[in-house]
mmCIF file of C-alpha atoms in Angstrom:
data_model
loop_
_atom_site.group_PDB
_atom_site.id
_atom_site.type_symbol
_atom_site.label_atom_id
_atom_site.label_comp_id
_atom_site.label_asym_id
_atom_site.label_seq_id
_atom_site.Cartn_x
_atom_site.Cartn_y
_atom_site.Cartn_z
ATOM 1 C CA MET A 197 3.586 -12.069 -5.218
ATOM 2 C CA ALA A 198 6.355 -14.946 -4.714
ATOM 3 C CA ILE A 199 7.464 -15.746 -1.182
ATOM 4 C CA THR A 200 11.194 -14.894 -0.877
ATOM 5 C CA ALA A 201 13.652 -15.545 1.945
ATOM 6 C CA ILE A 202 13.149 -12.077 3.294
ATOM 7 C CA ASP A 203 9.443 -12.744 3.657
ATOM 8 C CA VAL A 204 10.175 -15.829 5.732
ATOM 9 C CA THR A 205 12.716 -13.922 7.840
ATOM 10 C CA ILE A 206 10.140 -11.070 8.559
ATOM 11 C CA ALA A 207 7.651 -13.740 9.667
ATOM 12 C CA SER A 208 10.069 -15.809 11.637
ATOM 13 C CA ARG A 209 11.320 -12.535 13.571
ATOM 14 C CA ALA A 210 7.469 -12.190 14.480
ATOM 15 C CA LEU A 211 6.941 -15.585 15.665
ATOM 16 C CA ASN A 212 9.957 -15.358 17.801
ATOM 17 C CA LEU A 213 8.585 -11.967 19.392
ATOM 18 C CA ILE A 214 5.443 -14.117 20.693
ATOM 19 C CA GLY A 215 7.868 -17.130 21.732
ATOM 20 C CA ALA A 216 6.830 -19.329 18.754
ATOM 21 C CA ASN A 217 9.136 -21.249 16.974
ATOM 22 C CA GLN A 218 10.627 -19.622 13.785
ATOM 23 C CA ILE A 219 10.044 -21.232 10.508
ATOM 24 C CA SER A 220 12.339 -22.042 7.345
ATOM 25 C CA SER A 221 9.460 -21.917 4.853
ATOM 26 C CA PHE A 222 5.877 -21.193 4.490
ATOM 27 C CA THR A 223 5.048 -24.659 3.489
ATOM 28 C CA GLU A 224 7.004 -26.717 6.058
ATOM 29 C CA GLY A 225 3.866 -28.143 7.844
ATOM 30 C CA SER A 226 4.188 -26.504 11.315
ATOM 31 C CA THR A 227 1.468 -24.730 12.809
ATOM 32 C CA GLU A 228 3.772 -21.453 12.666
ATOM 33 C CA ALA A 229 4.386 -22.163 8.991
ATOM 34 C CA ASN A 230 0.413 -22.733 8.335
ATOM 35 C CA VAL A 231 -0.628 -19.561 10.164
ATOM 36 C CA ALA A 232 2.171 -17.665 8.358
ATOM 37 C CA ASN A 233 1.231 -18.953 5.039
ATOM 38 C CA ASN A 234 -2.366 -18.289 5.534
ATOM 39 C CA LEU A 235 -2.126 -14.618 6.834
ATOM 40 C CA TYR A 236 1.217 -13.074 5.712
ATOM 41 C CA ASP A 237 -0.170 -11.883 2.387
ATOM 42 C CA ALA A 238 -3.344 -10.290 3.607
ATOM 43 C CA ILE A 239 -1.416 -8.570 6.429
ATOM 44 C CA VAL A 240 1.174 -7.251 4.100
ATOM 45 C CA GLU A 241 -1.272 -5.811 1.653
ATOM 46 C CA GLY A 242 -3.278 -4.128 4.269
ATOM 47 C CA SER A 243 -0.115 -2.510 5.581
ATOM 48 C CA LEU A 244 0.825 -1.370 2.089
ATOM 49 C CA THR A 245 -2.521 0.628 1.900
ATOM 50 C CA LEU A 246 -2.357 1.940 5.488
ATOM 51 C CA THR A 247 -0.909 5.151 3.767
ATOM 52 C CA ARG A 248 0.668 6.268 0.598
ATOM 53 C CA TRP A 249 3.837 4.610 1.104
ATOM 54 C CA ARG A 250 6.489 6.263 -1.048
ATOM 55 C CA PHE A 251 8.303 3.133 -1.517
ATOM 56 C CA ALA A 252 5.266 1.392 -2.885
ATOM 57 C CA SER A 253 4.044 4.191 -5.065
ATOM 58 C CA GLY A 254 3.883 3.925 -8.928
ATOM 59 C CA GLN A 255 2.762 5.927 -11.955
ATOM 60 C CA GLN A 256 1.540 4.628 -15.325
ATOM 61 C CA GLN A 257 -0.051 5.975 -18.452
ATOM 62 C CA LEU A 258 -3.567 4.448 -18.946
ATOM 63 C CA SER A 259 -4.679 2.737 -22.038
ATOM 64 C CA ARG A 260 -7.858 4.233 -23.342
ATOM 65 C CA LEU A 261 -10.504 1.690 -24.367
ATOM 66 C CA ASP A 262 -12.552 1.622 -27.612
ATOM 67 C CA ALA A 263 -15.836 0.656 -25.638
ATOM 68 C CA VAL A 264 -17.490 3.916 -24.304
ATOM 69 C CA PRO A 265 -19.131 3.737 -20.869
ATOM 70 C CA THR A 266 -22.930 3.319 -20.718
ATOM 71 C CA SER A 267 -23.501 6.388 -18.792
ATOM 72 C CA ARG A 268 -22.123 9.464 -16.994
ATOM 73 C CA TRP A 269 -18.619 9.211 -18.622
ATOM 74 C CA ASP A 270 -16.949 9.936 -21.719
ATOM 75 C CA ALA A 271 -14.095 7.422 -21.750
ATOM 76 C CA ALA A 272 -12.978 4.070 -20.298
ATOM 77 C CA TYR A 273 -9.476 3.273 -19.492
ATOM 78 C CA GLN A 274 -7.766 -0.164 -18.448
ATOM 79 C CA MET A 275 -6.390 -0.390 -14.868
ATOM 80 C CA PRO A 276 -2.714 -1.605 -15.109
ATOM 81 C CA THR A 277 -2.215 -5.140 -14.130
ATOM 82 C CA SER A 278 1.589 -5.060 -14.005
ATOM 83 C CA PRO A 279 2.104 -4.561 -11.202
ATOM 84 C CA PRO A 280 -1.455 -5.204 -9.571
ATOM 85 C CA ILE A 281 -2.743 -2.235 -8.092
ATOM 86 C CA LEU A 282 -3.645 -2.395 -4.556
ATOM 87 C CA LEU A 283 -4.954 1.390 -3.949
ATOM 88 C CA LEU A 284 -5.680 4.035 -6.630
ATOM 89 C CA HIS A 285 -4.672 7.371 -5.482
ATOM 90 C CA GLY A 286 -5.652 9.705 -8.406
ATOM 91 C CA VAL A 287 -5.889 10.327 -12.062
ATOM 92 C CA THR A 288 -4.210 13.324 -13.813
ATOM 93 C CA VAL A 289 -4.122 14.846 -17.118
ATOM 94 C CA LEU A 290 -1.279 17.449 -17.619
ATOM 95 C CA SER A 291 -0.293 16.697 -14.054
ATOM 96 C CA LYS A 292 -3.601 18.141 -12.988
ATOM 97 C CA PRO A 293 -6.042 15.827 -10.840
ATOM 98 C CA ILE A 294 -9.281 15.037 -12.922
ATOM 99 C CA THR A 295 -12.541 13.573 -11.710
ATOM 100 C CA TYR A 296 -12.737 9.814 -12.380
ATOM 101 C CA ASP A 297 -14.706 6.524 -11.140
ATOM 102 C CA ARG A 298 -13.465 3.246 -10.794
ATOM 103 C CA TYR A 299 -15.899 0.123 -12.081
ATOM 104 C CA GLU A 300 -14.193 -3.108 -11.840
ATOM 105 C CA ASP A 301 -10.848 -3.128 -13.694
ATOM 106 C CA LYS A 302 -11.506 0.068 -15.623
ATOM 107 C CA ILE A 303 -11.135 3.795 -14.765
ATOM 108 C CA TYR A 304 -13.787 6.032 -16.087
ATOM 109 C CA THR A 305 -12.935 9.893 -16.947
ATOM 110 C CA ASN A 306 -14.318 12.761 -18.967
ATOM 111 C CA THR A 307 -11.428 13.010 -21.185
ATOM 112 C CA SER A 308 -10.647 13.444 -24.935
ATOM 113 C CA VAL A 309 -8.846 10.831 -27.042
ATOM 114 C CA ASP A 310 -5.727 13.212 -27.151
ATOM 115 C CA ASP A 311 -5.541 13.288 -23.293
ATOM 116 C CA LEU A 312 -2.688 11.552 -21.622
ATOM 117 C CA VAL A 313 -4.297 10.172 -18.576
ATOM 118 C CA ILE A 314 -1.952 9.047 -15.930
ATOM 119 C CA ALA A 315 -2.744 6.843 -12.626
ATOM 120 C CA ASP A 316 -1.040 7.242 -9.487
ATOM 121 C CA TYR A 317 -1.424 4.061 -7.176
ATOM 122 C CA SER A 318 0.078 1.928 -4.335
ATOM 123 C CA TYR A 319 1.341 -1.598 -5.297
ATOM 124 C CA ARG A 320 3.324 -4.293 -3.674
ATOM 125 C CA PRO A 321 6.923 -4.070 -4.444
ATOM 126 C CA ASP A 322 9.257 -7.044 -3.714
ATOM 127 C CA SER A 323 10.072 -7.509 -0.217
ATOM 128 C CA GLN A 324 13.958 -6.628 -1.056
ATOM 129 C CA TYR A 325 12.751 -3.261 -1.647
ATOM 130 C CA TRP A 326 10.974 -2.393 1.656
ATOM 131 C CA PRO A 327 12.652 0.030 3.909
ATOM 132 C CA ALA A 328 13.659 -1.085 7.440
ATOM 133 C CA TYR A 329 11.162 0.976 9.157
ATOM 134 C CA PHE A 330 8.368 -0.499 7.028
ATOM 135 C CA SER A 331 9.605 -4.350 7.717
ATOM 136 C CA LYS A 332 9.801 -3.452 11.510
ATOM 137 C CA ALA A 333 6.317 -2.174 11.717
ATOM 138 C CA LEU A 334 4.911 -5.096 9.649
ATOM 139 C CA MET A 335 7.260 -7.508 11.888
ATOM 140 C CA TYR A 336 5.263 -6.020 15.057
ATOM 141 C CA GLU A 337 1.902 -6.311 13.282
ATOM 142 C CA LEU A 338 2.287 -9.809 12.219
ATOM 143 C CA ALA A 339 3.397 -10.654 16.042
ATOM 144 C CA SER A 340 -0.003 -9.236 17.327
ATOM 145 C CA VAL A 341 -1.848 -11.301 14.543
ATOM 146 C CA PHE A 342 0.207 -14.494 15.472
ATOM 147 C CA ALA A 343 -0.168 -14.062 18.993
ATOM 148 C CA SER A 344 -3.977 -14.289 18.712
ATOM 149 C CA SER A 345 -3.681 -17.184 16.166
ATOM 150 C CA ILE A 346 -1.091 -19.335 17.797
ATOM 151 C CA THR A 347 -0.558 -18.379 21.598
ATOM 152 C CA ARG A 348 -4.258 -17.285 22.224
ATOM 153 C CA LYS A 349 -3.043 -14.564 24.515
ATOM 154 C CA GLY A 350 -4.869 -11.777 24.185
ATOM 155 C CA ASP A 351 -2.799 -9.644 26.221
ATOM 156 C CA LEU A 352 0.456 -10.359 24.151
ATOM 157 C CA ALA A 353 -1.570 -9.830 20.933
ATOM 158 C CA ALA A 354 -2.686 -6.266 22.276
ATOM 159 C CA HIS A 355 0.803 -5.477 23.372
ATOM 160 C CA TRP A 356 2.337 -6.048 19.865
ATOM 161 C CA ALA A 357 -0.779 -4.174 18.250
ATOM 162 C CA THR A 358 0.183 -1.099 20.093
ATOM 163 C CA GLU A 359 3.822 -1.527 19.451
ATOM 164 C CA ALA A 360 2.790 -2.101 15.585
ATOM 165 C CA GLN A 361 0.692 1.419 15.731
ATOM 166 C CA ARG A 362 3.679 3.217 17.361
ATOM 167 C CA GLU A 363 5.940 1.797 14.914
ATOM 168 C CA TYR A 364 3.697 2.558 11.849
ATOM 169 C CA THR A 365 3.415 6.126 12.861
ATOM 170 C CA ARG A 366 7.254 6.344 13.014
ATOM 171 C CA ALA A 367 7.534 4.663 9.561
ATOM 172 C CA LYS A 368 5.110 7.122 8.191
ATOM 173 C CA TRP A 369 7.149 10.030 9.369
ATOM 174 C CA ALA A 370 10.390 8.435 7.921
ATOM 175 C CA ASP A 371 8.673 7.754 4.680
ATOM 176 C CA SER A 372 7.358 11.261 4.245
ATOM 177 C CA SER A 373 11.314 12.426 3.621
ATOM 178 C CA SER A 374 11.280 10.190 0.353
ATOM 179 C CA GLN A 375 9.722 13.172 -1.388
ATOM 180 C CA THR A 376 10.323 17.181 -1.710
ATOM 181 C CA ALA A 377 8.207 18.854 1.111
ATOM 182 C CA ARG A 378 5.135 20.406 -0.292
ATOM 183 C CA ARG A 379 4.958 23.972 -0.069
ATOM 184 C CA LEU A 380 1.930 25.745 1.514
ATOM 185 C CA ARG A 381 0.323 28.178 -1.037
ATOM 186 C CA THR A 382 -0.139 31.307 0.771
ATOM 187 C CA SER A 383 -1.728 33.121 -2.026
ATOM 188 C CA THR A 384 -4.971 31.730 -1.362
ATOM 189 C CA LEU A 385 -4.560 32.668 2.421
ATOM 190 C CA THR A 386 -3.520 36.195 1.478
ATOM 191 C CA ALA A 387 -6.325 36.688 -1.026
ATOM 192 C CA ILE A 388 -8.896 35.691 1.779
ATOM 193 C CA ARG A 389 -7.567 38.393 4.225
ATOM 194 C CA ARG A 390 -8.058 41.135 1.388
#
């Protein structure tokens, strides 16, 4: 993923939180820039897989491959590569979840040639599309990591790690309103009582 001015701004704000110098680019050569350059992508991708963020969720039809799996499965599908998938959430046919397994860059299922197989996944959207609640939580997490790497102050790193966890909790709550609330199926509960 290409680093943008927004990424540099988030990293700079995290550096400011720990009393370090801000950066104008990840390649400027300062200690702060070197640390940010080496750690930023891994922290971002880890943060995007903490939960099923609605803003980082995608869905694609899978392409069935001609080659049949060696055993246990009837069909192989190619994992989407654009965008690169960080975490696979599920595979469906006719909006119903099906059993699957992931091997390397393929998804194996027991589906027929006529089935329309859809994958739900998390990916890394461009930082311009990140909501403020995610950017803030990420900034606090970066501050925690940067404090360990740059200032070497464990108490400062622990403080920002705690703040990051609080902010991720708030962010998850805010993100949950990005979809229709799911209804509880009471028919199952009613049937059990009978």
